[in-house]
Every structure is written in C-alpha cells, then in structure tokens.
Coordinates of C-alpha atoms and ligand atoms in Angstrom, one line a residue:
X1 CA 8.3 -1.6 2.8
X2 CA 10.4 -2.3 5.9
X3 CA 11.0 -6.0 6.3
X4 CA 11.4 -7.2 9.9
X5 CA 11.1 -10.3 12.0
X6 CA 11.8 -13.9 10.7
X7 CA 12.1 -12.9 7.0
X8 CA 14.5 -10.1 7.7
X9 CA 16.7 -12.3 9.9
X10 CA 16.8 -15.0 7.2
X11 CA 17.6 -12.5 4.4
X12 CA 20.4 -11.0 6.6
X13 CA 22.0 -14.4 7.0
X14 CA 22.3 -15.1 3.3
X15 CA 25.5 -14.6 1.2
X16 CA 25.3 -12.1 -1.7
X17 CA 25.3 -15.1 -4.1
X18 CA 22.4 -16.6 -2.3
X19 CA 20.5 -13.3 -2.4
X20 CA 21.2 -13.0 -6.1
X21 CA 19.9 -16.6 -6.6
X22 CA 16.6 -15.8 -4.9
X23 CA 16.2 -12.5 -6.8
X24 CA 16.6 -14.2 -10.2
X25 CA 14.6 -17.3 -9.4
X26 CA 11.4 -17.6 -11.5
X27 CA 8.5 -17.6 -9.1
X28 CA 4.8 -16.7 -8.8
X29 CA 3.1 -15.0 -5.8
X30 CA -0.2 -16.8 -5.6
X31 CA -1.5 -15.8 -2.1
X32 CA -1.3 -12.0 -1.5
X33 CA -4.3 -10.1 -0.1
X34 CA -4.6 -6.7 -1.6
X35 CA -5.6 -4.8 1.5
X36 CA -2.9 -6.6 3.5
X37 CA -0.1 -5.7 1.1
X38 CA -0.5 -1.9 0.7
X39 CA 2.8 0.0 1.5
X40 CA 2.5 1.9 4.8
X41 CA 3.7 5.1 3.0
X42 CA 0.6 5.1 0.8
X43 CA -1.7 4.4 3.8
X44 CA -0.1 7.4 5.6
X45 CA -0.7 9.6 2.6
X46 CA -4.3 8.5 2.4
X47 CA -4.8 8.9 6.2
X48 CA -3.6 12.5 5.9
X49 CA -6.1 13.2 3.1
X50 CA -8.9 11.4 5.0
X51 CA -8.3 13.4 8.2
X52 CA -8.0 16.7 6.3
X53 CA -11.3 16.4 4.4
X54 CA -14.4 15.6 6.5
X55 CA -17.1 14.5 6.1
X56 CA -15.7 11.0 5.8
X57 CA -16.7 8.3 3.4
X58 CA -16.7 5.8 6.3
X59 CA -17.8 5.9 10.0
X60 CA -14.3 5.2 11.3
X61 CA -13.0 8.0 13.5
X62 CA -9.7 9.9 12.9
X63 CA -8.4 8.4 16.2
X64 CA -9.0 4.9 15.0
X65 CA -7.3 5.6 11.8
X66 CA -4.3 7.1 13.6
X67 CA -3.9 4.4 16.1
X68 CA -4.4 1.7 13.4
X69 CA -1.6 3.2 11.3
X70 CA 0.7 3.6 14.3
X71 CA 0.1 -0.1 15.1
X72 CA 1.0 -1.1 11.6
X73 CA 4.1 1.2 11.6
X74 CA 5.4 -0.2 14.9
X75 CA 4.8 -3.8 13.8
X76 CA 1.5 -5.1 15.2
X77 CA 1.6 -7.3 18.2
X78 CA -0.4 -10.4 17.3
X79 CA -0.9 -12.8 20.1
X80 CA -3.4 -14.9 18.3
X81 CA -5.0 -15.0 14.8
X82 CA -8.0 -13.0 16.0
X83 CA -5.8 -10.0 16.8
X84 CA -4.8 -10.0 13.1
X85 CA -8.3 -9.3 11.8
X86 CA -8.6 -6.1 14.0
X87 CA -6.0 -4.4 11.7
X88 CA -8.3 -4.1 8.8
X89 CA -11.1 -1.6 9.7
X90 CA -8.7 1.3 9.6
X91 CA -7.3 0.2 6.2
X92 CA -10.8 -0.2 4.8
X93 CA -11.8 3.3 5.8
X94 CA -9.0 4.6 3.7
X95 CA -9.7 2.4 0.7
X96 CA -13.3 3.2 0.3
X97 CA -13.4 5.2 -3.0
X98 CA -12.6 4.1 -6.5
X99 CA -9.6 6.5 -6.6
X100 CA -8.0 5.3 -3.3
X101 CA -8.6 1.7 -4.3
X102 CA -6.9 2.3 -7.7
X103 CA -4.0 4.0 -5.9
X104 CA -3.7 1.1 -3.4
X105 CA -3.8 -1.5 -6.2
X106 CA -1.2 0.4 -8.2
X107 CA 1.1 0.5 -5.2
X108 CA 0.8 -3.2 -4.5
X109 CA 1.4 -4.1 -8.2
X110 CA 4.5 -1.9 -8.2
X111 CA 5.7 -3.5 -5.0
X112 CA 5.6 -7.0 -6.4
X113 CA 6.3 -6.4 -10.1
X114 CA 8.5 -3.3 -10.6
X115 CA 12.1 -2.5 -10.0
X116 CA 15.4 -4.1 -11.1
X117 CA 14.6 -7.3 -9.4
X118 CA 10.8 -7.7 -9.2
X119 CA 9.7 -9.8 -6.3
X120 CA 7.9 -12.3 -8.6
X121 CA 7.4 -13.0 -12.3
X122 CA 3.6 -13.4 -11.9
X123 CA 1.2 -12.1 -9.3
X124 CA -2.2 -13.5 -8.5
X125 CA -3.6 -10.8 -6.3
X126 CA -6.7 -11.5 -4.2
X127 CA -9.3 -9.2 -2.7
X128 CA -12.8 -9.2 -1.2
X129 CA -15.2 -6.9 -3.1
X130 CA -16.5 -4.3 -0.7
X131 CA -19.6 -2.1 -1.1
X132 CA -19.1 1.5 0.2
X133 CA -21.0 4.7 -0.1
X134 CA -18.8 5.5 -3.1
X135 CA -18.8 2.2 -5.0
X136 CA -20.6 -1.1 -5.7
X137 CA -18.9 -4.5 -5.5
X138 CA -18.8 -4.6 -9.2
X139 CA -17.1 -1.2 -9.4
X140 CA -14.6 -2.5 -6.8
X141 CA -13.6 -5.4 -8.9
X142 CA -13.5 -3.3 -12.1
X143 CA -11.2 -0.8 -10.5
X144 CA -8.8 -3.5 -9.4
X145 CA -8.9 -5.2 -12.8
X146 CA -8.3 -1.9 -14.5
X147 CA -5.0 -1.5 -12.7
X148 CA -4.0 -5.1 -13.4
X149 CA -4.6 -4.5 -17.1
X150 CA -1.6 -2.2 -17.2
X151 CA 0.6 -5.2 -16.5
X152 CA -1.3 -7.6 -18.7
X153 CA -2.4 -11.2 -18.2
X154 CA 1.1 -12.6 -18.5
X155 CA 2.0 -11.0 -15.2
X156 CA -1.2 -10.7 -13.2
X157 CA -4.5 -12.3 -12.4
X158 CA -7.2 -11.4 -9.9
X159 CA -8.7 -13.8 -7.4
X160 CA -12.0 -12.7 -5.9
X161 CA -12.1 -13.5 -2.2
X162 CA -15.4 -14.5 -0.6
X163 CA -15.5 -13.8 3.2
X164 CA -16.7 -16.6 5.5
X165 CA -19.1 -14.0 7.0
X166 CA -20.9 -13.1 3.8
X167 CA -24.6 -13.9 3.6
X168 CA -26.3 -15.7 0.7
X169 CA -27.3 -12.5 -1.2
X170 CA -23.8 -11.1 -1.2
X171 CA -22.3 -14.4 -2.1
X172 CA -24.7 -14.8 -5.1
X173 CA -24.0 -11.2 -6.2
X174 CA -20.2 -11.6 -6.0
X175 CA -20.1 -14.9 -7.8
X176 CA -22.4 -13.5 -10.5
X177 CA -20.1 -10.5 -11.0
X178 CA -17.0 -12.7 -11.2
X179 CA -18.6 -15.0 -13.8
X180 CA -19.7 -11.9 -15.8
X181 CA -16.2 -10.3 -15.7
X182 CA -14.5 -13.6 -16.7
X183 CA -16.9 -13.9 -19.7
X184 CA -16.0 -10.4 -20.7
X185 CA -12.4 -11.5 -21.0
X186 CA -11.2 -9.7 -17.8
X187 CA -8.3 -11.3 -15.9
X188 CA -10.4 -12.6 -13.1
X189 CA -8.9 -16.1 -12.7
X190 CA -10.3 -17.6 -9.5
X191 CA -12.3 -17.5 -6.3
X192 CA -11.0 -17.7 -2.7
X193 CA -12.6 -18.3 0.7
X194 CA -11.0 -16.2 3.4
X195 CA -11.8 -14.2 6.6
X196 CA -12.2 -15.1 10.3
X197 CA -11.5 -18.9 10.3
X198 CA -14.1 -19.5 13.0
X199 CA -17.0 -17.9 11.2
X200 CA -19.5 -19.2 8.6
X201 CA -21.4 -22.3 7.6
X202 CA -19.2 -24.2 5.1
X203 CA -22.1 -26.4 3.7
X204 CA -24.0 -23.3 2.7
X205 CA -21.1 -22.0 0.6
X206 CA -20.8 -25.0 -1.6
X207 CA -23.2 -23.9 -4.3
X208 CA -21.3 -20.7 -4.9
X209 CA -18.0 -22.5 -5.4
X210 CA -19.8 -25.0 -7.7
X211 CA -21.0 -22.1 -9.9
X212 CA -17.6 -20.5 -10.0
X213 CA -15.9 -23.8 -10.9
X214 CA -18.5 -24.4 -13.7
X215 CA -17.6 -21.0 -15.2
X216 CA -14.0 -22.0 -15.4
X217 CA -12.7 -20.1 -12.4
X218 CA -10.0 -21.6 -10.2
X219 CA -10.8 -22.4 -6.6
X220 CA -8.6 -21.8 -3.6
X221 CA -9.8 -22.1 0.0
X222 CA -8.2 -20.9 3.3
X223 CA -8.5 -24.2 5.2
X224 CA -7.7 -25.6 8.6
X225 CA -6.0 -22.4 9.6
X226 CA -6.5 -22.9 13.4
X227 CA -6.9 -25.8 15.8
X228 CA -10.5 -24.7 16.2
X229 CA -11.4 -25.7 12.7
X230 CA -13.0 -29.1 13.1
X231 CA -11.9 -32.0 10.8
X232 CA -15.5 -32.3 9.6
X233 CA -15.3 -28.7 8.2
X234 CA -12.0 -29.5 6.5
X235 CA -13.5 -32.5 4.8
X236 CA -16.5 -30.4 3.7
X237 CA -14.2 -27.8 2.1
X238 CA -12.0 -30.5 0.4
X239 CA -15.2 -31.9 -1.1
X240 CA -15.5 -28.6 -3.1
X241 CA -12.6 -30.0 -5.2
X242 CA -10.3 -27.0 -4.7
X243 CA -7.3 -26.4 -7.0
X244 CA -5.3 -24.9 -4.2
X245 CA -5.5 -24.5 -0.4
X246 CA -4.4 -21.6 1.8
X247 CA -2.3 -22.6 4.9
X248 CA -3.8 -26.1 5.5
X249 CA -2.0 -26.0 8.8
X250 CA -4.1 -28.5 10.8
X251 CA -5.0 -31.3 8.4
X252 CA -5.6 -34.7 10.0
X253 CA -4.4 -37.9 8.3
X254 CA -7.6 -38.4 6.3
X255 CA -7.4 -34.8 4.9
X256 CA -3.7 -35.1 4.2
X257 CA -4.3 -38.3 2.2
X258 CA -7.0 -36.6 0.1
X259 CA -4.7 -33.7 -0.5
X260 CA -1.8 -35.9 -1.5
X261 CA -4.0 -38.0 -3.8
X262 CA -5.5 -35.0 -5.6
X263 CA -2.1 -33.2 -5.7
X264 CA -3.8 -30.1 -4.4
X265 CA -1.3 -27.3 -4.3
X266 CA -0.7 -25.8 -0.8
X267 CA -0.1 -22.1 -0.5
X268 CA 2.4 -21.8 2.3
X269 CA 2.9 -18.5 4.1
X270 CA 5.8 -19.0 6.6
X271 CA 6.0 -15.6 8.3
X272 CA 2.2 -15.3 8.5
X273 CA 2.0 -18.7 10.3
X274 CA 4.9 -17.8 12.7
X275 CA 3.6 -14.4 13.5
X276 CA -0.1 -15.5 14.0
X277 CA 1.4 -18.2 16.2
X278 CA -0.5 -21.0 14.4
X279 CA 2.9 -22.7 13.9
X280 CA 5.4 -22.4 16.7
X281 CA 8.7 -22.8 14.8
X282 CA 10.0 -23.4 11.2
X283 CA 11.3 -26.7 12.4
X284 CA 7.7 -27.9 13.1
X285 CA 6.1 -26.3 10.0
X286 CA 3.9 -28.5 7.8
X287 CA 6.0 -27.4 4.8
X288 CA 8.4 -30.1 5.8
X289 CA 5.7 -32.8 5.3
X290 CA 4.9 -31.6 1.8
X291 CA 8.5 -31.3 0.8
X292 CA 9.1 -34.9 2.0
X293 CA 6.2 -36.0 -0.2
X294 CA 7.3 -33.9 -3.2
X295 CA 3.9 -32.4 -3.1
X296 CA 3.1 -29.1 -5.0
X297 CA 3.4 -26.0 -2.8
X298 CA 3.7 -22.3 -3.5
X299 CA 5.5 -20.0 -1.1
X300 CA 3.6 -16.8 -0.6
X301 CA 3.5 -13.6 1.6
X302 CA -0.2 -13.5 2.6
X303 CA -0.2 -10.0 4.0
X304 CA 3.2 -8.3 3.4
X305 CA 2.3 -5.2 5.5
X306 CA 1.4 -6.6 8.9
X307 CA 3.8 -9.6 8.5
X308 CA 6.6 -7.2 7.4
X309 CA 7.8 -9.6 4.7
X310 CA 8.3 -9.9 1.0
X311 CA 8.4 -12.8 -1.4
X312 CA 12.3 -12.9 -1.5
X313 CA 12.1 -12.8 2.4
X314 CA 9.8 -15.9 2.3
X315 CA 12.2 -17.7 0.0
X316 CA 15.1 -16.7 2.3
X317 CA 13.3 -18.6 5.0
X318 CA 13.7 -21.7 2.9
X319 CA 17.3 -21.2 2.0
X320 CA 18.7 -19.9 5.3
X321 CA 20.4 -22.4 7.7
X322 CA 18.4 -23.4 10.8
X323 CA 17.3 -22.0 13.1
X324 CA 16.8 -18.9 10.9
X325 CA 15.6 -21.0 7.9
X326 CA 14.8 -24.5 6.7
X327 CA 18.3 -25.1 5.3
X328 CA 17.0 -26.2 1.9
X329 CA 19.5 -26.5 -1.0
X330 CA 19.3 -24.1 -4.0
X331 CA 18.0 -27.0 -6.2
X332 CA 15.2 -27.6 -3.7
X333 CA 14.3 -23.9 -3.6
X334 CA 14.3 -23.7 -7.4
X335 CA 11.9 -26.7 -7.5
X336 CA 9.5 -24.8 -5.2
X337 CA 9.7 -21.7 -7.5
X338 CA 8.8 -24.0 -10.4
X339 CA 5.9 -25.5 -8.5
X340 CA 4.5 -22.0 -7.9
X341 CA 4.6 -21.2 -11.6
X342 CA 2.8 -24.5 -12.3
X343 CA 0.0 -23.8 -9.9
X344 CA -1.1 -20.5 -11.4
X345 CA -4.8 -20.3 -12.3
X346 CA -3.9 -20.0 -15.9
X347 CA -5.2 -22.4 -18.5
X348 CA -3.0 -21.0 -21.3
X349 CA 0.7 -21.2 -21.4
X350 CA 2.2 -17.9 -20.4
X351 CA 3.5 -17.0 -23.9
X352 CA 0.0 -17.4 -25.5
X353 CA -1.8 -14.9 -23.2
X354 CA -2.0 -11.3 -24.0
Ligands
LIG401 P1 -8.8 -7.8 1.1 O1 -9.6 -9.0 0.7 O2 -8.1 -7.2 -0.1 O3 -9.6 -6.8 1.8 O4 -7.6 -8.3 2.1 C1 -7.7 -8.3 3.5 C2 -8.7 -9.4 3.9 O5 -8.2 -10.7 3.6 C3 -8.9 -9.5 5.5 O6 -9.9 -8.6 5.9 C4 -9.3 -11.0 5.7 O7 -10.7 -11.1 5.4 C5 -8.6 -11.7 4.6 N1 -7.3 -12.3 5.0 C6 -6.1 -11.8 5.0 N2 -5.2 -12.7 5.5 C7 -5.9 -13.8 5.9 C8 -5.6 -15.0 6.5 O8 -4.5 -15.4 6.8 N3 -6.7 -15.8 6.8 C9 -7.9 -15.5 6.5 N4 -8.3 -14.4 5.9 C10 -7.3 -13.5 5.6
LIG402 ZN1 -4.5 -15.5 3.4

C-alpha cells in the first residue's frame, strides 16, 4: 500500500537505524477499521469482477465504484471529517458477499501481520457487521473471525463496531451475536462505537454497552472526535466505563480528569487527525498532554487506505524530529509500544492463549 503524506515524510527523515528500531519494536495495532484498511490492489480486483458480472449484489452503480476507487487511488481530498465518510459506499458495494469479505479480511491481516517485519505483533481489527442480500450480520462476523482464526488468538482479536446510526433492533441483534460468539470461544474481544460523530442518541446506546461489558467484552468508544461533540455527550459516553477511547480529541478539563483518574487508554491516530483536520499540527496534538501525564496511549492507523499510512509510519511520526514528527526519544517510543501491548482486550497473558 503506498504510504504518502505526513507518515511518509516522517519515515523518509529517519536513519536506517531508527527505521530498524521501529520495525523491531513490539507493538499492538488496536484501532484499525477493516473496510478502511483494504489494500487498493484488492479493491481494484474486486471492482473489475463487480463491473464484469451484473446483476450486482448492491445498488451502487459502476460509475460510483470507478470514481470511488479513483479517489482512493489519487489520495482522497478531505476538507472536513464528513468528507471522509463518503469514501465508504463504493467499498461496501465490493465487500458485500462472504467471499469478498473473506478476501478483504485476509488481505488486511496479511498487510499487518505478514512479511519479514510485520507491522505489529498483535492486531485487534474492528468492523461493523453489515447485512447484505448475500449475508446476515452473524455470517459477516463469522466470516471475519474465520480468517482471524488462521493467525490465532495470540496475534488477533476482533472488535465488533456499532455504528452511531444503528437503531435499537440492529443494536440488540449485533450485541446478542457478539455475546454468543464470545461464549462459543471465538476471538471476539470487544465492542466499539464508531460512525458519523454527529449522529445518534448516546443515552439510548448505554444498555447495549452494559450488556457487552457484562459478557466480558472490552469497550472502546470513538469519543469527542469533533468540536461539534458537546461536553455533555462526552460525559455520557465516559459513564459507560470504557476500557479505551478512540481519538478523544476535544475533551474538556472535567473529561480529561476522569480519563486520567480511570487510566483509560487513548487510541491515538496521528495521520487520521491531521488529514481529517481535527488537529491542525503535530505540535498541537493532544498526544503531548497524555505523554506529559504518562497516561496509557496506543498509536494506531485508523484507516490505512484513505490516510495512506502504516503502523511503522505512525511510529515514525513520534520519532522524527519536528516539524515532521514529535521528536520523542527511542526510550519514549518504546514505552508507547509497551503501553499498546498492555491495552489489548486480552484477559489472558499472551503465552497462555491458543
Ligand atoms: P468497517 O466498520 O469495517 O466497515 O470500517 C469502516 C467504518 O468504520 C466506516 O464506515 C465508519 O463507520 C467507521 N470509521 C472509520 N474511521 C472512523 C473514524 O475515524 N471515526 C468514526 N468512525 C470511523
Ligand atoms: Zn476510528
């Protein structure tokens, strides 16, 4: 996958020794969305197959598929976070059968976990179960878990994402399936809240996260991603007692104090924040606040395809000298890698899981 933008510039500025240090550093990727991490080469292959064999499994036209892929290939122009969500309909049209979903999952797992220097030692992949004409939400999750099983629980876990736009019936169905899969011993380790940050009623969601927590699933929530997210909503979400938080960009003092007190790990996605323009510069990024407070964080990619990044690229953004990076020392970067391994939704030490 071609890396470009801030992560590529940071990587280019490192010495061979620094690159080697990042490649070998033990680290966990804890915030990667499946459909935002599919290599473009596979999407192109799937697009060719889709266009060549009507009738289609989705209502998305060939033109929308082609322009969506061109946009991803060129590097999408994202002026605000809302632009980012328009990238997904074309991808979803291509990932609407069990076989295309399995191929996509396999490609993402390969991307993160294979090769001489795998991007990470452990991947907690997340995805929103989607119902299509070809599969139920339960089939969706089983297909993804089936691919994860080839790598084993030592290397992978699945987080089921709930979308802020889901209605009560779908939420109930999804959480019920997740609890069932966990009870069957599948590697479904947690539940996430994601999607358009301006949508949804957060109070109505509480009961589903309570159920997930009671079943022993980890909880992570995309929170305070934009300035439009009111402090009241942030406090509501924090009252679900999440184990981890995605982004947490716009926390006020009260929310920050709660997060520090509870030692809630923050999943930090530097390129994502810069490219979605929710954070103007690395210099002003909230990662600095959490580093100063020695607070648990995990550095993650979010959506490697549109943000044209990789986990080593995100680590390079910590190690590179300003203005390309944060200028952290190797010891500081190593400590961040350790924190990411600590924050996995695993209740067993890695050696004891199969
Ligand atoms: P999926 O859940 O595997 O389909 O991954 C893509 C989906 O993840 C998108 O449609 C969004 O709902 C969600 N997503 C990806 N990145 C973000 C983010 O930064 N904020 C909120 N939701 C996101
Ligand atoms: Zn995300």
